[in-house]
């Protein structure tokens, strides 16, 4: 059986004047169905670039990205939209709720684009909000909720379409530590219910929530393995580490 | 996602910023309202004009003989024969002789009364009916009798409504009133359609000492007015050996010509007003472009959640179309309000009962045009929105 997500020498280059920024530089990895993976790295290491490619929001400069065995590079814009709708659930750092819609309506949006009929759509959105414990805030507008609550709405929204992969880019970046733990707990719950979760973070203490860590540095994979191995949480090019080993 | 839901979403959005939406619609509102008032005014004028013509007989030919001073001339007999010879085209004829002499009842002078000598068919031609007594008859013409028919105004004003059998003086001669016409005008007034005296044309011709030169002929079929006019012209040309000794005017042709001129004028005015519709459309395009920029992030989010290009496209096109359709609806309401205002102004200021009446078809057209303008001018901004790259749109601050 092939992997759910497979990167084969994926590159993403940006031309900035006469220098080339290698945001992703020959990245290869596989993620199986049901895994909980954290992609970690310092700022600018290429995490969001990876997430955008996994999320079919962006296409690689070169290399191949297979999602569920299909080469995403050969698909049309319409097909990509359909894949985002059916296979992917996004959780953003900035929540990205639609400000003019109520909580319930926000959760319904992906189902609406999927063409789910109204009554069923409503029921599924209600169920998803139940899961994140916000069934009492259906009629609220996003700006009437706390940051943690808004992030839970966006988790419900990602969940409602029952996607193959849940992608979370710095989901706790704007939250305090207690709320962060709540949100991470929710992701762990989703994982234990069989969802595939990809968590993107720069914070090692958050990354260890996952089973497996893929560490990026300057657009390259420098570690890929068990989240609880001691090498998983250290930076390879870290000058402190180098000095430590030299002495 | 259904069109209905897209429309609901659009309406929600439009109502979430009412002032801005209203200002966006203003161009369309003004455009639709002014087109409606102008077309309504044109309609009203056409109806009014046709009514006026109908009153003087739209199905008539007015023949006027100038003569050439030559031996050969056309008299009543010639004209009656022309009509009798073409029963399939021409039906009735009446000479008309206008009498300048003033009329008197007792010692009172009727300064504004118009006196005309006419044939026995004149009342049928004009669709006048006799209220009391009788109309003029062939015998009156033949014997040059001193009889007359008067209008309701004269009967009421000078004879307390009991005029038949009484007498009236015209140019010093006494005439017996044998009939009273039914009221023709909307009101009885001095110098109006009911302040009239009709004499037998033979009597009138003797009174004025002139020959009969004017005739009114009715045509059988108004749509053949031009052919009928040419027919009479041909006959008269044959008599005179020239076509410069007479004129034949077809009232139908004149009415058609005037209606056509009016329509051209109204079309030009409406086209000028329609320019504001285009300006309104550009206003909508402008606001939609701003709105696309403002909502770049929203578009990015929607795309990340699976919106296809055509869904985003539909969202913005429908929003533009709904905006301008609402503008169109308000414009139609405003058009109605201004039309009835204009109607009452015309009635009070000009004292004619011409009404500004927008037609159902012009309203339907106006509404269609406004929705079409929305779609047309919404297309470009919608295209721009639909083609945004999801990742750039999401990053947009
Ligand atoms: N649109 C772009 N144009 C040019 N350079 C870009 C663009 N997007 C990303 N980059 C560059 O690519 C590199 C990787 O960026 P990326 O956003 O993936 O980093 P990150 O790991 O998500 O960082 P952070 O933790 O700060 O979010 C950076 O050096 C960035 O400057
Ligand atoms: Mg990032």
PDB file of N, CA and C in Angstrom, chain B residues 126-159:
ATOM      1  N   UNK B 126     -67.390  63.770 -38.246  1.00  0.00           N
ATOM      2  CA  UNK B 126     -66.782  64.217 -36.987  1.00  0.00           C
ATOM      3  C   UNK B 126     -67.238  63.395 -35.793  1.00  0.00           C
ATOM      4  N   UNK B 127     -68.134  62.475 -36.021  1.00  0.00           N
ATOM      5  CA  UNK B 127     -68.721  61.665 -34.954  1.00  0.00           C
ATOM      6  C   UNK B 127     -69.399  62.524 -33.899  1.00  0.00           C
ATOM      7  N   UNK B 128     -70.025  63.612 -34.373  1.00  0.00           N
ATOM      8  CA  UNK B 128     -70.821  64.447 -33.477  1.00  0.00           C
ATOM      9  C   UNK B 128     -72.217  63.842 -33.412  1.00  0.00           C
ATOM     10  N   UNK B 129     -72.829  63.927 -32.254  1.00  0.00           N
ATOM     11  CA  UNK B 129     -74.222  63.460 -32.172  1.00  0.00           C
ATOM     12  C   UNK B 129     -75.127  64.631 -31.829  1.00  0.00           C
ATOM     13  N   UNK B 130     -76.372  64.479 -32.232  1.00  0.00           N
ATOM     14  CA  UNK B 130     -77.357  65.545 -32.007  1.00  0.00           C
ATOM     15  C   UNK B 130     -78.110  65.214 -30.719  1.00  0.00           C
ATOM     16  N   UNK B 131     -78.146  66.174 -29.798  1.00  0.00           N
ATOM     17  CA  UNK B 131     -78.811  65.929 -28.518  1.00  0.00           C
ATOM     18  C   UNK B 131     -80.300  66.244 -28.607  1.00  0.00           C
ATOM     19  N   UNK B 132     -80.582  67.346 -29.270  1.00  0.00           N
ATOM     20  CA  UNK B 132     -81.984  67.737 -29.421  1.00  0.00           C
ATOM     21  C   UNK B 132     -82.228  68.155 -30.863  1.00  0.00           C
ATOM     22  N   UNK B 133     -83.471  67.970 -31.330  1.00  0.00           N
ATOM     23  CA  UNK B 133     -83.835  68.383 -32.682  1.00  0.00           C
ATOM     24  C   UNK B 133     -83.192  67.479 -33.708  1.00  0.00           C
ATOM     25  N   UNK B 134     -82.778  68.054 -34.846  1.00  0.00           N
ATOM     26  CA  UNK B 134     -82.213  67.243 -35.919  1.00  0.00           C
ATOM     27  C   UNK B 134     -80.899  67.833 -36.383  1.00  0.00           C
ATOM     28  N   UNK B 135     -80.181  67.073 -37.189  1.00  0.00           N
ATOM     29  CA  UNK B 135     -78.969  67.572 -37.798  1.00  0.00           C
ATOM     30  C   UNK B 135     -79.301  68.292 -39.097  1.00  0.00           C
ATOM     31  N   UNK B 136     -78.263  68.675 -39.860  1.00  0.00           N
ATOM     32  CA  UNK B 136     -78.507  69.309 -41.157  1.00  0.00           C
ATOM     33  C   UNK B 136     -78.753  68.219 -42.188  1.00  0.00           C
ATOM     34  N   UNK B 137     -79.616  68.521 -43.172  1.00  0.00           N
ATOM     35  CA  UNK B 137     -79.994  67.508 -44.162  1.00  0.00           C
ATOM     36  C   UNK B 137     -79.788  68.020 -45.573  1.00  0.00           C
ATOM     37  N   UNK B 138     -79.893  67.081 -46.524  1.00  0.00           N
ATOM     38  CA  UNK B 138     -79.664  67.433 -47.925  1.00  0.00           C
ATOM     39  C   UNK B 138     -80.577  68.559 -48.367  1.00  0.00           C
ATOM     40  N   UNK B 139     -81.809  68.498 -47.897  1.00  0.00           N
ATOM     41  CA  UNK B 139     -82.797  69.508 -48.306  1.00  0.00           C
ATOM     42  C   UNK B 139     -82.361  70.915 -47.911  1.00  0.00           C
ATOM     43  N   UNK B 140     -81.672  70.995 -46.720  1.00  0.00           N
ATOM     44  CA  UNK B 140     -81.188  72.294 -46.250  1.00  0.00           C
ATOM     45  C   UNK B 140     -80.158  72.867 -47.215  1.00  0.00           C
ATOM     46  N   UNK B 141     -79.316  71.962 -47.755  1.00  0.00           N
ATOM     47  CA  UNK B 141     -78.285  72.389 -48.703  1.00  0.00           C
ATOM     48  C   UNK B 141     -78.954  72.826 -50.006  1.00  0.00           C
ATOM     49  N   UNK B 142     -79.835  71.947 -50.443  1.00  0.00           N
ATOM     50  CA  UNK B 142     -80.460  72.136 -51.750  1.00  0.00           C
ATOM     51  C   UNK B 142     -81.246  73.433 -51.804  1.00  0.00           C
ATOM     52  N   UNK B 143     -81.992  73.711 -50.741  1.00  0.00           N
ATOM     53  CA  UNK B 143     -82.856  74.899 -50.739  1.00  0.00           C
ATOM     54  C   UNK B 143     -82.186  76.104 -50.100  1.00  0.00           C
ATOM     55  N   UNK B 144     -80.935  75.938 -49.695  1.00  0.00           N
ATOM     56  CA  UNK B 144     -80.211  77.017 -49.006  1.00  0.00           C
ATOM     57  C   UNK B 144     -81.036  77.586 -47.855  1.00  0.00           C
ATOM     58  N   UNK B 145     -81.563  76.685 -47.034  1.00  0.00           N
ATOM     59  CA  UNK B 145     -82.450  77.111 -45.941  1.00  0.00           C
ATOM     60  C   UNK B 145     -81.662  77.839 -44.861  1.00  0.00           C
ATOM     61  N   UNK B 146     -82.339  78.762 -44.203  1.00  0.00           N
ATOM     62  CA  UNK B 146     -81.702  79.508 -43.114  1.00  0.00           C
ATOM     63  C   UNK B 146     -81.922  78.780 -41.795  1.00  0.00           C
ATOM     64  N   UNK B 147     -81.242  77.622 -41.695  1.00  0.00           N
ATOM     65  CA  UNK B 147     -81.345  76.821 -40.479  1.00  0.00           C
ATOM     66  C   UNK B 147     -79.927  76.600 -39.958  1.00  0.00           C
ATOM     67  N   UNK B 148     -79.818  76.195 -38.704  1.00  0.00           N
ATOM     68  CA  UNK B 148     -78.484  75.913 -38.162  1.00  0.00           C
ATOM     69  C   UNK B 148     -78.566  74.939 -36.993  1.00  0.00           C
ATOM     70  N   UNK B 149     -77.388  74.347 -36.704  1.00  0.00           N
ATOM     71  CA  UNK B 149     -77.245  73.501 -35.517  1.00  0.00           C
ATOM     72  C   UNK B 149     -76.232  74.205 -34.631  1.00  0.00           C
ATOM     73  N   UNK B 150     -76.534  74.291 -33.322  1.00  0.00           N
ATOM     74  CA  UNK B 150     -75.585  74.974 -32.430  1.00  0.00           C
ATOM     75  C   UNK B 150     -75.013  73.986 -31.415  1.00  0.00           C
ATOM     76  N   UNK B 151     -73.875  74.393 -30.838  1.00  0.00           N
ATOM     77  CA  UNK B 151     -73.221  73.565 -29.812  1.00  0.00           C
ATOM     78  C   UNK B 151     -73.911  73.720 -28.462  1.00  0.00           C
ATOM     79  N   UNK B 152     -73.595  72.805 -27.565  1.00  0.00           N
ATOM     80  CA  UNK B 152     -74.223  72.760 -26.250  1.00  0.00           C
ATOM     81  C   UNK B 152     -73.982  74.045 -25.452  1.00  0.00           C
ATOM     82  N   UNK B 153     -72.786  74.618 -25.644  1.00  0.00           N
ATOM     83  CA  UNK B 153     -72.443  75.823 -24.886  1.00  0.00           C
ATOM     84  C   UNK B 153     -73.435  76.942 -25.174  1.00  0.00           C
ATOM     85  N   UNK B 154     -73.724  77.139 -26.498  1.00  0.00           N
ATOM     86  CA  UNK B 154     -74.635  78.211 -26.892  1.00  0.00           C
ATOM     87  C   UNK B 154     -76.035  77.934 -26.360  1.00  0.00           C
ATOM     88  N   UNK B 155     -76.433  76.669 -26.500  1.00  0.00           N
ATOM     89  CA  UNK B 155     -77.770  76.294 -26.036  1.00  0.00           C
ATOM     90  C   UNK B 155     -77.934  76.561 -24.542  1.00  0.00           C
ATOM     91  N   UNK B 156     -76.915  76.179 -23.772  1.00  0.00           N
ATOM     92  CA  UNK B 156     -76.998  76.357 -22.321  1.00  0.00           C
ATOM     93  C   UNK B 156     -76.889  77.817 -21.915  1.00  0.00           C
ATOM     94  N   UNK B 157     -75.935  78.498 -22.545  1.00  0.00           N
ATOM     95  CA  UNK B 157     -75.581  79.852 -22.117  1.00  0.00           C
ATOM     96  C   UNK B 157     -76.639  80.881 -22.508  1.00  0.00           C
ATOM     97  N   UNK B 158     -77.207  80.711 -23.724  1.00  0.00           N
ATOM     98  CA  UNK B 158     -78.098  81.761 -24.231  1.00  0.00           C
ATOM     99  C   UNK B 158     -79.574  81.352 -24.275  1.00  0.00           C
ATOM    100  N   UNK B 159     -79.826  80.015 -24.209  1.00  0.00           N
ATOM    101  CA  UNK B 159     -81.232  79.599 -24.323  1.00  0.00           C
ATOM    102  C   UNK B 159     -81.670  78.731 -23.148  1.00  0.00           C
TER     103      UNK B 159
END
